[in-house]
JSON list of C-alpha atoms in Angstrom, two decimals:
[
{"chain": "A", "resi": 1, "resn": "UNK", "atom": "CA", "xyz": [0.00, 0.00, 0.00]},
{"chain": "A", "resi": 2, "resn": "UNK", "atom": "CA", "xyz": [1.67, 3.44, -0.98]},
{"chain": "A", "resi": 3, "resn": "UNK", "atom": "CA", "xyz": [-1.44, 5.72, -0.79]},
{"chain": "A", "resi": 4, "resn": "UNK", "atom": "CA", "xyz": [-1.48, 8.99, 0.73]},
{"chain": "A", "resi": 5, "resn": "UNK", "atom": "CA", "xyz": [-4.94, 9.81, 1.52]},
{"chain": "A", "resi": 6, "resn": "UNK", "atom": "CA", "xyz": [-6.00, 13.60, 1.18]},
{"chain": "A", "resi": 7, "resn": "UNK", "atom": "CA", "xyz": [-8.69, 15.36, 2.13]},
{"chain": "A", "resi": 8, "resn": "UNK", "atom": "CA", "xyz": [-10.55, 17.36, 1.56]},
{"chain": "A", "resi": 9, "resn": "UNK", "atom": "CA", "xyz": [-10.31, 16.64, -2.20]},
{"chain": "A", "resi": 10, "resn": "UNK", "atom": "CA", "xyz": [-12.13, 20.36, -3.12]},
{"chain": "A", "resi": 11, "resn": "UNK", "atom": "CA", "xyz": [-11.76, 23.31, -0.84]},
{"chain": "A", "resi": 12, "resn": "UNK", "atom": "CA", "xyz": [-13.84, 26.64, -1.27]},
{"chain": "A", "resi": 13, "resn": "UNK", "atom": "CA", "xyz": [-13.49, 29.07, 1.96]},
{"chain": "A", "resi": 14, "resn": "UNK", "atom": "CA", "xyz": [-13.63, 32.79, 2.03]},
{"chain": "A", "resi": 15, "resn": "UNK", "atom": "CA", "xyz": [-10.83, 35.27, 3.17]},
{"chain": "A", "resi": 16, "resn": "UNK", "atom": "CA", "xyz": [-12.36, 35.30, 6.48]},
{"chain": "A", "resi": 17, "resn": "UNK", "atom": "CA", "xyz": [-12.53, 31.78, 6.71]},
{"chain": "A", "resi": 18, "resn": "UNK", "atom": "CA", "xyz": [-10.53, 28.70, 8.92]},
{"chain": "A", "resi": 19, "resn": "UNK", "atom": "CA", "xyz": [-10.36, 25.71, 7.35]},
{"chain": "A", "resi": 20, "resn": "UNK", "atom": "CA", "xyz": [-7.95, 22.68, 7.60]},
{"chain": "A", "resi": 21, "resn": "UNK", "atom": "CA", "xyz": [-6.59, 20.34, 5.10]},
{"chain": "A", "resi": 22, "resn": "UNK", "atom": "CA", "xyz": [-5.64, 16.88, 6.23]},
{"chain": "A", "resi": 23, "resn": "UNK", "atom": "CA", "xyz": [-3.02, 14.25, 4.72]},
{"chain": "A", "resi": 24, "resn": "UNK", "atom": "CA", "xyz": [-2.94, 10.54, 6.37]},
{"chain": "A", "resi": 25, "resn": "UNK", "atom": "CA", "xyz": [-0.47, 7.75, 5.20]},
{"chain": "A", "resi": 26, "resn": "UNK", "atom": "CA", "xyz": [0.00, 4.38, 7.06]},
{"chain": "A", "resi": 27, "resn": "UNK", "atom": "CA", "xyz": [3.42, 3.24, 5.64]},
{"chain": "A", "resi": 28, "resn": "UNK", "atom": "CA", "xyz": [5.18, 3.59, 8.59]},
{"chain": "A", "resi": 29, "resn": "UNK", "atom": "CA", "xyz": [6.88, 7.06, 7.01]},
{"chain": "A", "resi": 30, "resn": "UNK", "atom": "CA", "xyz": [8.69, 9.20, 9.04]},
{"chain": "A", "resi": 31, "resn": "UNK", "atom": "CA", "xyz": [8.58, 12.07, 6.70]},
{"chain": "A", "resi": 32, "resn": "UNK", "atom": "CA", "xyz": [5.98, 14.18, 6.03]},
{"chain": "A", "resi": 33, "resn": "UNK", "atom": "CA", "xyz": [5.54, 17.01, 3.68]},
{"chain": "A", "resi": 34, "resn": "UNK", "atom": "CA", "xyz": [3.34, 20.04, 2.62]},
{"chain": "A", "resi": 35, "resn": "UNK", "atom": "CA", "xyz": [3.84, 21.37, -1.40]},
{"chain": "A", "resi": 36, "resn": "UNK", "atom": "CA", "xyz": [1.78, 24.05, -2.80]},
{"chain": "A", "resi": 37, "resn": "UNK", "atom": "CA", "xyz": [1.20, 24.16, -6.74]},
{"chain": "A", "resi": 38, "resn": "UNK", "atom": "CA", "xyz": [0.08, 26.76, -9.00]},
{"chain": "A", "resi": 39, "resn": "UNK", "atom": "CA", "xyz": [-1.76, 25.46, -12.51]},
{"chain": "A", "resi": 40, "resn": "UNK", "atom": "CA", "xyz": [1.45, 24.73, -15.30]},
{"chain": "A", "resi": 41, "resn": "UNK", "atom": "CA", "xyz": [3.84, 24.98, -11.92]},
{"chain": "A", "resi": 42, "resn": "UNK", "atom": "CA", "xyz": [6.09, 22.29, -10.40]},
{"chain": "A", "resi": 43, "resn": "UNK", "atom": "CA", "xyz": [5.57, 21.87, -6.33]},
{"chain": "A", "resi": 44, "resn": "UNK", "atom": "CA", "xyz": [6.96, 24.10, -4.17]},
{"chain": "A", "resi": 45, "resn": "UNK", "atom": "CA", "xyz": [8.01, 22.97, -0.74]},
{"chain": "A", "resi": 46, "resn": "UNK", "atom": "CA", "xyz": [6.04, 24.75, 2.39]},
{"chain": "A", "resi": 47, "resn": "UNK", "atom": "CA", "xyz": [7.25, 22.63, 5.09]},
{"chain": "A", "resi": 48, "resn": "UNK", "atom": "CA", "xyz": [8.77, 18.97, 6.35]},
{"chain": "A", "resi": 49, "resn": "UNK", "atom": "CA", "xyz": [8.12, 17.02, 9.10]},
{"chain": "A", "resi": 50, "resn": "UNK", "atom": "CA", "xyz": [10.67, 14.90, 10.18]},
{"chain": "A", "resi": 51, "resn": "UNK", "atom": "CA", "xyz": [9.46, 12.08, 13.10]},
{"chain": "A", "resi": 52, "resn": "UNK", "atom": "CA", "xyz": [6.95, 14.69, 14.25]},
{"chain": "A", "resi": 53, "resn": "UNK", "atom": "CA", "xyz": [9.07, 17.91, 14.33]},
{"chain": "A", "resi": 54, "resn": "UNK", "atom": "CA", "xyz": [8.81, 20.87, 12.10]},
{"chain": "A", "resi": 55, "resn": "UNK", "atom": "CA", "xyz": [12.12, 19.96, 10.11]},
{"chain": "A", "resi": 56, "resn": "UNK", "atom": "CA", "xyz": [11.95, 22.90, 7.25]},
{"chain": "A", "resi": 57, "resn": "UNK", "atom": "CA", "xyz": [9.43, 25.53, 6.76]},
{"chain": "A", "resi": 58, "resn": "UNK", "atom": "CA", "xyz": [10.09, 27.46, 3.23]},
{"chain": "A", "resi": 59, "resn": "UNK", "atom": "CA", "xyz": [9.23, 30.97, 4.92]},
{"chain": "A", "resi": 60, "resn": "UNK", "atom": "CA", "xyz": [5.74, 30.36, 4.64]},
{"chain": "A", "resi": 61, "resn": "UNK", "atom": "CA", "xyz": [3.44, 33.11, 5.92]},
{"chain": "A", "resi": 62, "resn": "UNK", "atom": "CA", "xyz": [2.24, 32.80, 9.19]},
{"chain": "A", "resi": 63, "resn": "UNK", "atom": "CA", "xyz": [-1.92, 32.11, 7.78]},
{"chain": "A", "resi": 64, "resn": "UNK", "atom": "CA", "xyz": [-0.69, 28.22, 6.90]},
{"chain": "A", "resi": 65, "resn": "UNK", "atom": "CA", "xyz": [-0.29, 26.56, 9.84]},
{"chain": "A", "resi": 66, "resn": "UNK", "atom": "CA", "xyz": [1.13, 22.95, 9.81]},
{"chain": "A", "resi": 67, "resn": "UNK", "atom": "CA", "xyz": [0.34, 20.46, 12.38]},
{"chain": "A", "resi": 68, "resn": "UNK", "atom": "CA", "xyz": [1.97, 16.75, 12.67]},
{"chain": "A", "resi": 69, "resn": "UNK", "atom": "CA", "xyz": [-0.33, 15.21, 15.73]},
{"chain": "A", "resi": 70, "resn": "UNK", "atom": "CA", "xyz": [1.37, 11.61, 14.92]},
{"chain": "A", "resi": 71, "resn": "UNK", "atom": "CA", "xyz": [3.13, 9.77, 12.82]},
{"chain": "A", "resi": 72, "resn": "UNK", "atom": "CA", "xyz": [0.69, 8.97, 10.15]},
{"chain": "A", "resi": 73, "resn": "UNK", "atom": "CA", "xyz": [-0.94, 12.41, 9.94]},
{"chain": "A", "resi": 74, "resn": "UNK", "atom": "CA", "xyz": [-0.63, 15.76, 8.77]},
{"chain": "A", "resi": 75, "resn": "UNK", "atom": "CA", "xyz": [-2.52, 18.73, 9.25]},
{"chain": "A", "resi": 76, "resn": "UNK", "atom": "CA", "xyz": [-2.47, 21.79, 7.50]},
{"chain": "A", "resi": 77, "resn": "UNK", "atom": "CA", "xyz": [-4.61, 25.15, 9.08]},
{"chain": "A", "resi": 78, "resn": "UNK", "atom": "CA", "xyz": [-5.63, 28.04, 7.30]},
{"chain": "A", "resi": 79, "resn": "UNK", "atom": "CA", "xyz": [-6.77, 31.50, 8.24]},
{"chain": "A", "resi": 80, "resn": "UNK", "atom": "CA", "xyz": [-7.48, 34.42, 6.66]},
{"chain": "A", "resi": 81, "resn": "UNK", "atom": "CA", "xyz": [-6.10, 33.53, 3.42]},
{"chain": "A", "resi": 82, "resn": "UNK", "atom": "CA", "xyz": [-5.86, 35.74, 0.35]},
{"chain": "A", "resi": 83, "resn": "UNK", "atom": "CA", "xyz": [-6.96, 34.71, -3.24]},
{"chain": "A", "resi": 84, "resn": "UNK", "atom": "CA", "xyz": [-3.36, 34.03, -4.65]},
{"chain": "A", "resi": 85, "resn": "UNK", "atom": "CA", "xyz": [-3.24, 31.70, -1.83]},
{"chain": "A", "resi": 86, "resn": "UNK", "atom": "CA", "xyz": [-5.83, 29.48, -4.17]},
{"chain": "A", "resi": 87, "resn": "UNK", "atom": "CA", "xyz": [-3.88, 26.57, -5.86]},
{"chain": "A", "resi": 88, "resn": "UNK", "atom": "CA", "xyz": [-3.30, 22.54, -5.38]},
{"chain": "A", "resi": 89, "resn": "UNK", "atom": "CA", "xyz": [-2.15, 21.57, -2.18]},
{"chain": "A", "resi": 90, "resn": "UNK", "atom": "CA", "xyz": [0.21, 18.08, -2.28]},
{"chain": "A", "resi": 91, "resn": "UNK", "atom": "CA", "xyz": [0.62, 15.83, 0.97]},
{"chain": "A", "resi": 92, "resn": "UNK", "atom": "CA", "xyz": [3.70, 13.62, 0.50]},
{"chain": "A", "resi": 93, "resn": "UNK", "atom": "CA", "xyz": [5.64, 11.46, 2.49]},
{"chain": "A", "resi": 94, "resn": "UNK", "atom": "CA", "xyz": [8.35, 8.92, 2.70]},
{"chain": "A", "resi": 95, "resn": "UNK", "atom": "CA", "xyz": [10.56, 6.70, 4.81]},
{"chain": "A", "resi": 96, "resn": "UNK", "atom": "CA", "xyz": [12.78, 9.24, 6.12]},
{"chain": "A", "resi": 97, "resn": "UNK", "atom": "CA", "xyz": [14.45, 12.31, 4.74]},
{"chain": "A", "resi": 98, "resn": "UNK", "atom": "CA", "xyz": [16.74, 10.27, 3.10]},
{"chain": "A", "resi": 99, "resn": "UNK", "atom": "CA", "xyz": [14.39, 9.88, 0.46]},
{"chain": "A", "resi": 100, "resn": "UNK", "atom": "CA", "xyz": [14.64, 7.32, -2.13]},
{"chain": "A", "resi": 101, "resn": "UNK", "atom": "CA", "xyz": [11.03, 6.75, -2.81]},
{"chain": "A", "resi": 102, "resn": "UNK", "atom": "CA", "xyz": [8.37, 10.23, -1.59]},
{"chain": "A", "resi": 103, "resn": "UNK", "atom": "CA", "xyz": [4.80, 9.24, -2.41]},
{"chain": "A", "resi": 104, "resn": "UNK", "atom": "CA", "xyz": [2.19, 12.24, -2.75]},
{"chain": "A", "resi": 105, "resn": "UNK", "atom": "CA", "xyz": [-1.73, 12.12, -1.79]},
{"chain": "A", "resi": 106, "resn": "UNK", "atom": "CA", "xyz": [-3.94, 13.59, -4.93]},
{"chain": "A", "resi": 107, "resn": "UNK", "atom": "CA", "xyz": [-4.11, 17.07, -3.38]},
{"chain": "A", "resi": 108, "resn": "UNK", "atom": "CA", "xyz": [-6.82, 19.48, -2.51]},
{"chain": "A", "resi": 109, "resn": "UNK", "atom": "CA", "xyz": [-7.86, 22.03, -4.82]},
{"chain": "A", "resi": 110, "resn": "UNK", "atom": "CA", "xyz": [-8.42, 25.09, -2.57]},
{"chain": "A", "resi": 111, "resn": "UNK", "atom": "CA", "xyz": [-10.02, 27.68, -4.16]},
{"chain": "A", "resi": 112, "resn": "UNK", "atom": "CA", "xyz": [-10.14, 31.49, -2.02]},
{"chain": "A", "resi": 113, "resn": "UNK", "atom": "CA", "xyz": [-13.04, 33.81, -2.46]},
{"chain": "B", "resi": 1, "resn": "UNK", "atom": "CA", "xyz": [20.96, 28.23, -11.39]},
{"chain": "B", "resi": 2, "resn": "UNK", "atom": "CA", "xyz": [18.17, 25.85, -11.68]},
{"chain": "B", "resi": 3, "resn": "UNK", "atom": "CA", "xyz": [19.18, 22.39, -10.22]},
{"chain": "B", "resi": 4, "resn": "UNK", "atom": "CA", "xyz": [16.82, 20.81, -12.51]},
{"chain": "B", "resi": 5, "resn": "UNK", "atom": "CA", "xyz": [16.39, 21.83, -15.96]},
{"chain": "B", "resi": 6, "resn": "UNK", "atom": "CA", "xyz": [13.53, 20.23, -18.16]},
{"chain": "B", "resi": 7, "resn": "UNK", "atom": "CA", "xyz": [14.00, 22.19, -21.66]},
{"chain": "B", "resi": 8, "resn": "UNK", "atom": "CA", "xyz": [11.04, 20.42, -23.47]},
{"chain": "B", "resi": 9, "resn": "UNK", "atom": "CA", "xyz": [7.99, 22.23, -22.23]},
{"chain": "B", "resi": 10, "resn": "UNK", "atom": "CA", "xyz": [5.56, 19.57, -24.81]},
{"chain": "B", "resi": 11, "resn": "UNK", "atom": "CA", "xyz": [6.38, 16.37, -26.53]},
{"chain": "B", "resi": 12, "resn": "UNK", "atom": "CA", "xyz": [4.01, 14.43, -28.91]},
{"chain": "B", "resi": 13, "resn": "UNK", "atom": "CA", "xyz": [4.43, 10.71, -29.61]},
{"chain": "B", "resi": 14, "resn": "UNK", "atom": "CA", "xyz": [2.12, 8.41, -31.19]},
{"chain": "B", "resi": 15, "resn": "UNK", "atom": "CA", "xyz": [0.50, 5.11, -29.16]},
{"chain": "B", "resi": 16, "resn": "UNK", "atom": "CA", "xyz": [3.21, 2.14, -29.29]},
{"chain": "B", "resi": 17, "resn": "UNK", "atom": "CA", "xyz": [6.55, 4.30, -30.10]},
{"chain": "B", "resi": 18, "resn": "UNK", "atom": "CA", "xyz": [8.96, 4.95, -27.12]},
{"chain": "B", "resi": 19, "resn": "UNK", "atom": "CA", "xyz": [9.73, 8.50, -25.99]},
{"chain": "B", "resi": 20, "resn": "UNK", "atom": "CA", "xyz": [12.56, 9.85, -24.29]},
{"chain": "B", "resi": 21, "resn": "UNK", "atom": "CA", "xyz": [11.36, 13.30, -22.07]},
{"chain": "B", "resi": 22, "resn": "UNK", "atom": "CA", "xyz": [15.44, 15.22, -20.81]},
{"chain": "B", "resi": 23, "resn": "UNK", "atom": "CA", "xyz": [15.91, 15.94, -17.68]},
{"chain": "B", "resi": 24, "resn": "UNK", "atom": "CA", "xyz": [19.62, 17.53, -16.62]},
{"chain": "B", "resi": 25, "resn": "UNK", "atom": "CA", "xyz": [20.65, 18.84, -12.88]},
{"chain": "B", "resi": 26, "resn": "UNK", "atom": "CA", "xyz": [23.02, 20.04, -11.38]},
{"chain": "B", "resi": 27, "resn": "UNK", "atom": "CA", "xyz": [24.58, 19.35, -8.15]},
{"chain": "B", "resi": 28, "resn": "UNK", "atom": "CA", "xyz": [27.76, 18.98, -6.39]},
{"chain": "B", "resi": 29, "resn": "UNK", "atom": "CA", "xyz": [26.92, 16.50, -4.20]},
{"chain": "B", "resi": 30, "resn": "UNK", "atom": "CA", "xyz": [28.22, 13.22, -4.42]},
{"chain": "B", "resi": 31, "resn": "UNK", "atom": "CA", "xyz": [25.10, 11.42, -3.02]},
{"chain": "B", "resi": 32, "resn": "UNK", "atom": "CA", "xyz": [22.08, 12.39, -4.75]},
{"chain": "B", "resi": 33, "resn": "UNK", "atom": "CA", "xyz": [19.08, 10.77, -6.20]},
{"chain": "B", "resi": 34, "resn": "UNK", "atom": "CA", "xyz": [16.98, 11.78, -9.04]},
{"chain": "B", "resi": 35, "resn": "UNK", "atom": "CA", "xyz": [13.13, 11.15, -9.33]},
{"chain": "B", "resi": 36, "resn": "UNK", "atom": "CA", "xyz": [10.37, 11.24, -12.06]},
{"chain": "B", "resi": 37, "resn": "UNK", "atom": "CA", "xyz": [7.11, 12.13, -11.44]},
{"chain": "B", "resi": 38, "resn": "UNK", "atom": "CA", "xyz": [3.69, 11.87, -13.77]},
{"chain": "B", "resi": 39, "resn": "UNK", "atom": "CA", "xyz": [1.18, 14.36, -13.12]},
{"chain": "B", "resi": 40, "resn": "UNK", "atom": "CA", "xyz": [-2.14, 13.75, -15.18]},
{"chain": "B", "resi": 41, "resn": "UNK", "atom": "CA", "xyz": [-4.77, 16.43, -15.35]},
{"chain": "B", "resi": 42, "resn": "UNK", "atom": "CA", "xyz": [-6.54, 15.08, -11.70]},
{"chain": "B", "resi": 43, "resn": "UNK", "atom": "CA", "xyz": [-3.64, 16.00, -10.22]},
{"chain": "B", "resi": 44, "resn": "UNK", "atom": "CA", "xyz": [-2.40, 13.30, -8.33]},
{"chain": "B", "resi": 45, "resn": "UNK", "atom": "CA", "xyz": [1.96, 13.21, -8.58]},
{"chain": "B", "resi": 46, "resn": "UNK", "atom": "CA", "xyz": [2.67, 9.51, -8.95]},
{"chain": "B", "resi": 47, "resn": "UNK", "atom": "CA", "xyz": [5.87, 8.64, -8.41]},
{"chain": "B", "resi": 48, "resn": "UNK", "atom": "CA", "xyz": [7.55, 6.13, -11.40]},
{"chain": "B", "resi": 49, "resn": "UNK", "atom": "CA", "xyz": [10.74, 5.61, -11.21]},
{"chain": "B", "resi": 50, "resn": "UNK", "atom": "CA", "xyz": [13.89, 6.17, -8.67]},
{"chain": "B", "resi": 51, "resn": "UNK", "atom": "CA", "xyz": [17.89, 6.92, -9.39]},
{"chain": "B", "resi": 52, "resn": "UNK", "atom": "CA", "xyz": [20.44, 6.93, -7.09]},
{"chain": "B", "resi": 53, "resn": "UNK", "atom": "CA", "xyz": [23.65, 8.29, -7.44]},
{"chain": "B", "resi": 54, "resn": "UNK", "atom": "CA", "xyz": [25.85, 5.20, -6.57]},
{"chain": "B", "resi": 55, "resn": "UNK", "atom": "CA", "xyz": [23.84, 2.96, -8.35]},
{"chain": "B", "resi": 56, "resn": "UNK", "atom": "CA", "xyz": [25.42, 1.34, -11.15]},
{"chain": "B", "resi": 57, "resn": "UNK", "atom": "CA", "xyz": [22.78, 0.10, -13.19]},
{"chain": "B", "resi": 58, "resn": "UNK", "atom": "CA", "xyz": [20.20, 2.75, -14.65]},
{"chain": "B", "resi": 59, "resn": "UNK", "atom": "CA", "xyz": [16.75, 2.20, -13.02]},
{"chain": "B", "resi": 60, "resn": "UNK", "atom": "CA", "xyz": [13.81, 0.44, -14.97]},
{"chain": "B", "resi": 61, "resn": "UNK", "atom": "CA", "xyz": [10.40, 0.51, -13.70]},
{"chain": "B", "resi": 62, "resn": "UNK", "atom": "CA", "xyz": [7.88, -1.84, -16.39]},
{"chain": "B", "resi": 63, "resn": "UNK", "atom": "CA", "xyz": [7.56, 0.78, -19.48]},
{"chain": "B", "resi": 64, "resn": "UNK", "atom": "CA", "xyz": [9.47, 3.39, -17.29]},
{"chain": "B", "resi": 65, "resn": "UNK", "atom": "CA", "xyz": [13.20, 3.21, -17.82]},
{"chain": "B", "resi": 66, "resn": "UNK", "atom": "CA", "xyz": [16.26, 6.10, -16.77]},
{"chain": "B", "resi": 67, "resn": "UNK", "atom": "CA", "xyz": [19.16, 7.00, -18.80]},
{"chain": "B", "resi": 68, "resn": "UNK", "atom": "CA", "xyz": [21.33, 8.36, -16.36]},
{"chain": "B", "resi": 69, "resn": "UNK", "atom": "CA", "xyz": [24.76, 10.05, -17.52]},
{"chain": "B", "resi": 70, "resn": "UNK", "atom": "CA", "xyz": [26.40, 11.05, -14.48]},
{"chain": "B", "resi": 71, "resn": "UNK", "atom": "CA", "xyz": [29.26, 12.75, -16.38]},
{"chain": "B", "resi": 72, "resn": "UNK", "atom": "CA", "xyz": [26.60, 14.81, -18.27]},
{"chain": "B", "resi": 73, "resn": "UNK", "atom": "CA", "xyz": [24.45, 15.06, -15.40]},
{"chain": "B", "resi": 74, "resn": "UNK", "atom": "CA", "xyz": [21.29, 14.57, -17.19]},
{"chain": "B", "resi": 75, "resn": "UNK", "atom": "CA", "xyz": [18.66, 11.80, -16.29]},
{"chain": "B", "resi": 76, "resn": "UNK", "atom": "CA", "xyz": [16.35, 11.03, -19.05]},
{"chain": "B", "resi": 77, "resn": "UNK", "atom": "CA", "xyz": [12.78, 9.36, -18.40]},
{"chain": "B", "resi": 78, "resn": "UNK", "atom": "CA", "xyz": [12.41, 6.67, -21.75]},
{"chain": "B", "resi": 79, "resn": "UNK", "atom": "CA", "xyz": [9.03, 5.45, -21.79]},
{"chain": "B", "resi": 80, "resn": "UNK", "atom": "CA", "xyz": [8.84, 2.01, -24.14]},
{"chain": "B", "resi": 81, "resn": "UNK", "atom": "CA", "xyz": [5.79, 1.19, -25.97]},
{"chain": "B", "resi": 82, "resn": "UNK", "atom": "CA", "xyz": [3.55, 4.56, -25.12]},
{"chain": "B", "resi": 83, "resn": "UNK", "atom": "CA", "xyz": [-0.17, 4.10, -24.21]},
{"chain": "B", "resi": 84, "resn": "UNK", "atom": "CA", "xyz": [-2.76, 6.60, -24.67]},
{"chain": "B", "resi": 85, "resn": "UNK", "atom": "CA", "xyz": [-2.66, 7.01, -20.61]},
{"chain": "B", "resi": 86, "resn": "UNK", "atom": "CA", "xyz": [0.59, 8.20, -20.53]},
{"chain": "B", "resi": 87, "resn": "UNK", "atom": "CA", "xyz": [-0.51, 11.53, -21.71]},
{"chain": "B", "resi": 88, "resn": "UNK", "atom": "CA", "xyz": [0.51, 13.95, -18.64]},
{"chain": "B", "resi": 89, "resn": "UNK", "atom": "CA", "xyz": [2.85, 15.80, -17.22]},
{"chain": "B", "resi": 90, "resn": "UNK", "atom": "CA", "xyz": [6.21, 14.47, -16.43]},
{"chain": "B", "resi": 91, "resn": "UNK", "atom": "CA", "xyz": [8.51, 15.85, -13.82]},
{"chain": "B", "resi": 92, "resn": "UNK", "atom": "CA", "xyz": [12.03, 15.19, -13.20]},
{"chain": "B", "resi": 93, "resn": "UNK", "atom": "CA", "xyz": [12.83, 15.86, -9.45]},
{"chain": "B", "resi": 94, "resn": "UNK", "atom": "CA", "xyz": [16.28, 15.75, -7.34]},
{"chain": "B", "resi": 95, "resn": "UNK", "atom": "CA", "xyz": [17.39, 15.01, -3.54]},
{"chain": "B", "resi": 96, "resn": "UNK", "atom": "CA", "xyz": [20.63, 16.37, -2.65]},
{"chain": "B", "resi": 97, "resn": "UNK", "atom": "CA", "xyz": [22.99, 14.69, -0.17]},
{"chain": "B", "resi": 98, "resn": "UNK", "atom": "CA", "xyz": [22.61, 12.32, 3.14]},
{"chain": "B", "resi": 99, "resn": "UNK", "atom": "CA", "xyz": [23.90, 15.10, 5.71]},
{"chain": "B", "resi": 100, "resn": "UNK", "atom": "CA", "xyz": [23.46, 18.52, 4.96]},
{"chain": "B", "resi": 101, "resn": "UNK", "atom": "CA", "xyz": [21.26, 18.97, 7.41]},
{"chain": "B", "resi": 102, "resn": "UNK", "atom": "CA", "xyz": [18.20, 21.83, 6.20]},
{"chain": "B", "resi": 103, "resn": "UNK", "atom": "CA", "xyz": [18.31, 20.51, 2.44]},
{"chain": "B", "resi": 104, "resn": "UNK", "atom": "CA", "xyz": [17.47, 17.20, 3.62]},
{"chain": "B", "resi": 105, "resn": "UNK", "atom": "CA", "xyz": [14.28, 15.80, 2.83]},
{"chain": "B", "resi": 106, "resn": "UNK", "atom": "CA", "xyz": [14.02, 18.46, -0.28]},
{"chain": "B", "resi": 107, "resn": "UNK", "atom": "CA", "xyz": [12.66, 17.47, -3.66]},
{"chain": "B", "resi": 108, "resn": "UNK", "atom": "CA", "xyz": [13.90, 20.22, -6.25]},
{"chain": "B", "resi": 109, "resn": "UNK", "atom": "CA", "xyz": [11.68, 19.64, -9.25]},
{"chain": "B", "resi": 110, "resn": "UNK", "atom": "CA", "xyz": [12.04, 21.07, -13.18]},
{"chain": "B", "resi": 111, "resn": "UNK", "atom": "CA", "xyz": [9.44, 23.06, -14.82]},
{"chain": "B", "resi": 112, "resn": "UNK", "atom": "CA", "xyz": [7.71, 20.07, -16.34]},
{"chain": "B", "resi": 113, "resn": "UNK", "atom": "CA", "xyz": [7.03, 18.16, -19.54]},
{"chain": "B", "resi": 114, "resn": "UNK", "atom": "CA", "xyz": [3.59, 18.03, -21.07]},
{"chain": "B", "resi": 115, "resn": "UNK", "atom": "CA", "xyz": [3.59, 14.61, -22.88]},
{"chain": "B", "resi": 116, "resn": "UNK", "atom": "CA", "xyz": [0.37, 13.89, -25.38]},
{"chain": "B", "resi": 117, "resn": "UNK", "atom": "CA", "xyz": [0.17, 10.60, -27.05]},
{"chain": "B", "resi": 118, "resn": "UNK", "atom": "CA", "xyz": [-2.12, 10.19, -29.59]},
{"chain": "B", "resi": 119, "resn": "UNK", "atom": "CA", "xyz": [-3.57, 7.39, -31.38]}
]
């Protein structure tokens, strides 16, 4: 089993909105990760967890807020976002951060209003 | 600089033929390891095939195959005997080193190739 289980799948919240997107996995994966991507964009990192600590976060504003609770899920919170915050939002994870295999959940499309 | 550079924005092949989609990086690690992605239009990244830099033999994954040059640095996806569903985009993604502490756990990925196969 290498699924990474998103949800929700669609997302549409207003500006003065909190919502929270959640990613689950039960490999056994250490790793955990957060991308964002734009339409015609590659992924861009937001943050890593690494055995349940905040490893990297890419200077993300302060209105994503990413939660690891355990090791098979990851949370991310959202308040007060603007409109260019609307794109695809990737869950990945993998064994460790030595990563030789990184498997990604099928994203929620988040649409601001 | 880019670390991965992806310098065919669309290919077309036809159902059956094999396609080759580039993929170069750079890096002056010694440990690395170089990824390819397909992303069809629902989204989902699925992962397909997995190079590391000590490994000797190129990887091969079913139809999914990697030409990797380490002198030229490039990594090329081949893709024998297309199918209709292969039509997506295809990213080529890298993982620097095994100890450098804040890049760890990074996936730098290239812009992207838009494959279309047609019948």
């Amino acid at each position: 089993d290498t699924e990474v289980t998103q949800t929700p799948k669609h997302l549409v919240m207003g500006m003065t909105n909190k919502k929270s997107l959640k990613c689950e996995q039960h490999m056994g994966h250490r790793a955990m990760y957060w991308y964002k991507q734009k339409a015609k964009k590659p992924p861009e990192l937001m943050f890593v967890y690494s055995y349940e600590k905040l490893s990297i976060n890419e200077s993300v504003p302060s209105r994503f807020s990413p939660e690891c609770p355990n090791s098979s899920l990851l949370n991310l919170h959202l308040h007060a976002l603007q409109p260019e915050d609307s794109a695809l939002y990737l869950c990945a994870s993998s064994q460790d951060l030595r990563v030789t295999e990184a498997f990604f959940g099928q994203g929620t499309r988040l649409t601001v209003v | 600089a880019q670390k991965i550079t992806q310098t065919q924005p669309g290919m077309f092949v036809q159902e059956k033929e094999a396609v080759t989609l580039d993929c170069t990086y750079d890096t002056s690690d010694q440990s690395y390891g170089l990824f390819w992605y397909k992303q069809p239009s629902s989204g989902e990244m699925i992962f397909l095939i997995y190079q590391g830099s000590y490994d000797e033999q190129n990887a091969t994954e079913g139809r999914y195959s990697l030409n990797f040059q380490k002198a030229r640095k490039s990594a090329n996806l081949v893709i024998s005997a297309s199918q209709l569903g292969d039509s997506a985009m295809y990213f080529c993604a890298m993982r620097e080193g095994r100890g450098r502490g804040s890049t760890l756990g990074r996936l730098y990925f290239g812009r992207g190739t838009q494959l279309t196969v047609w019948p």
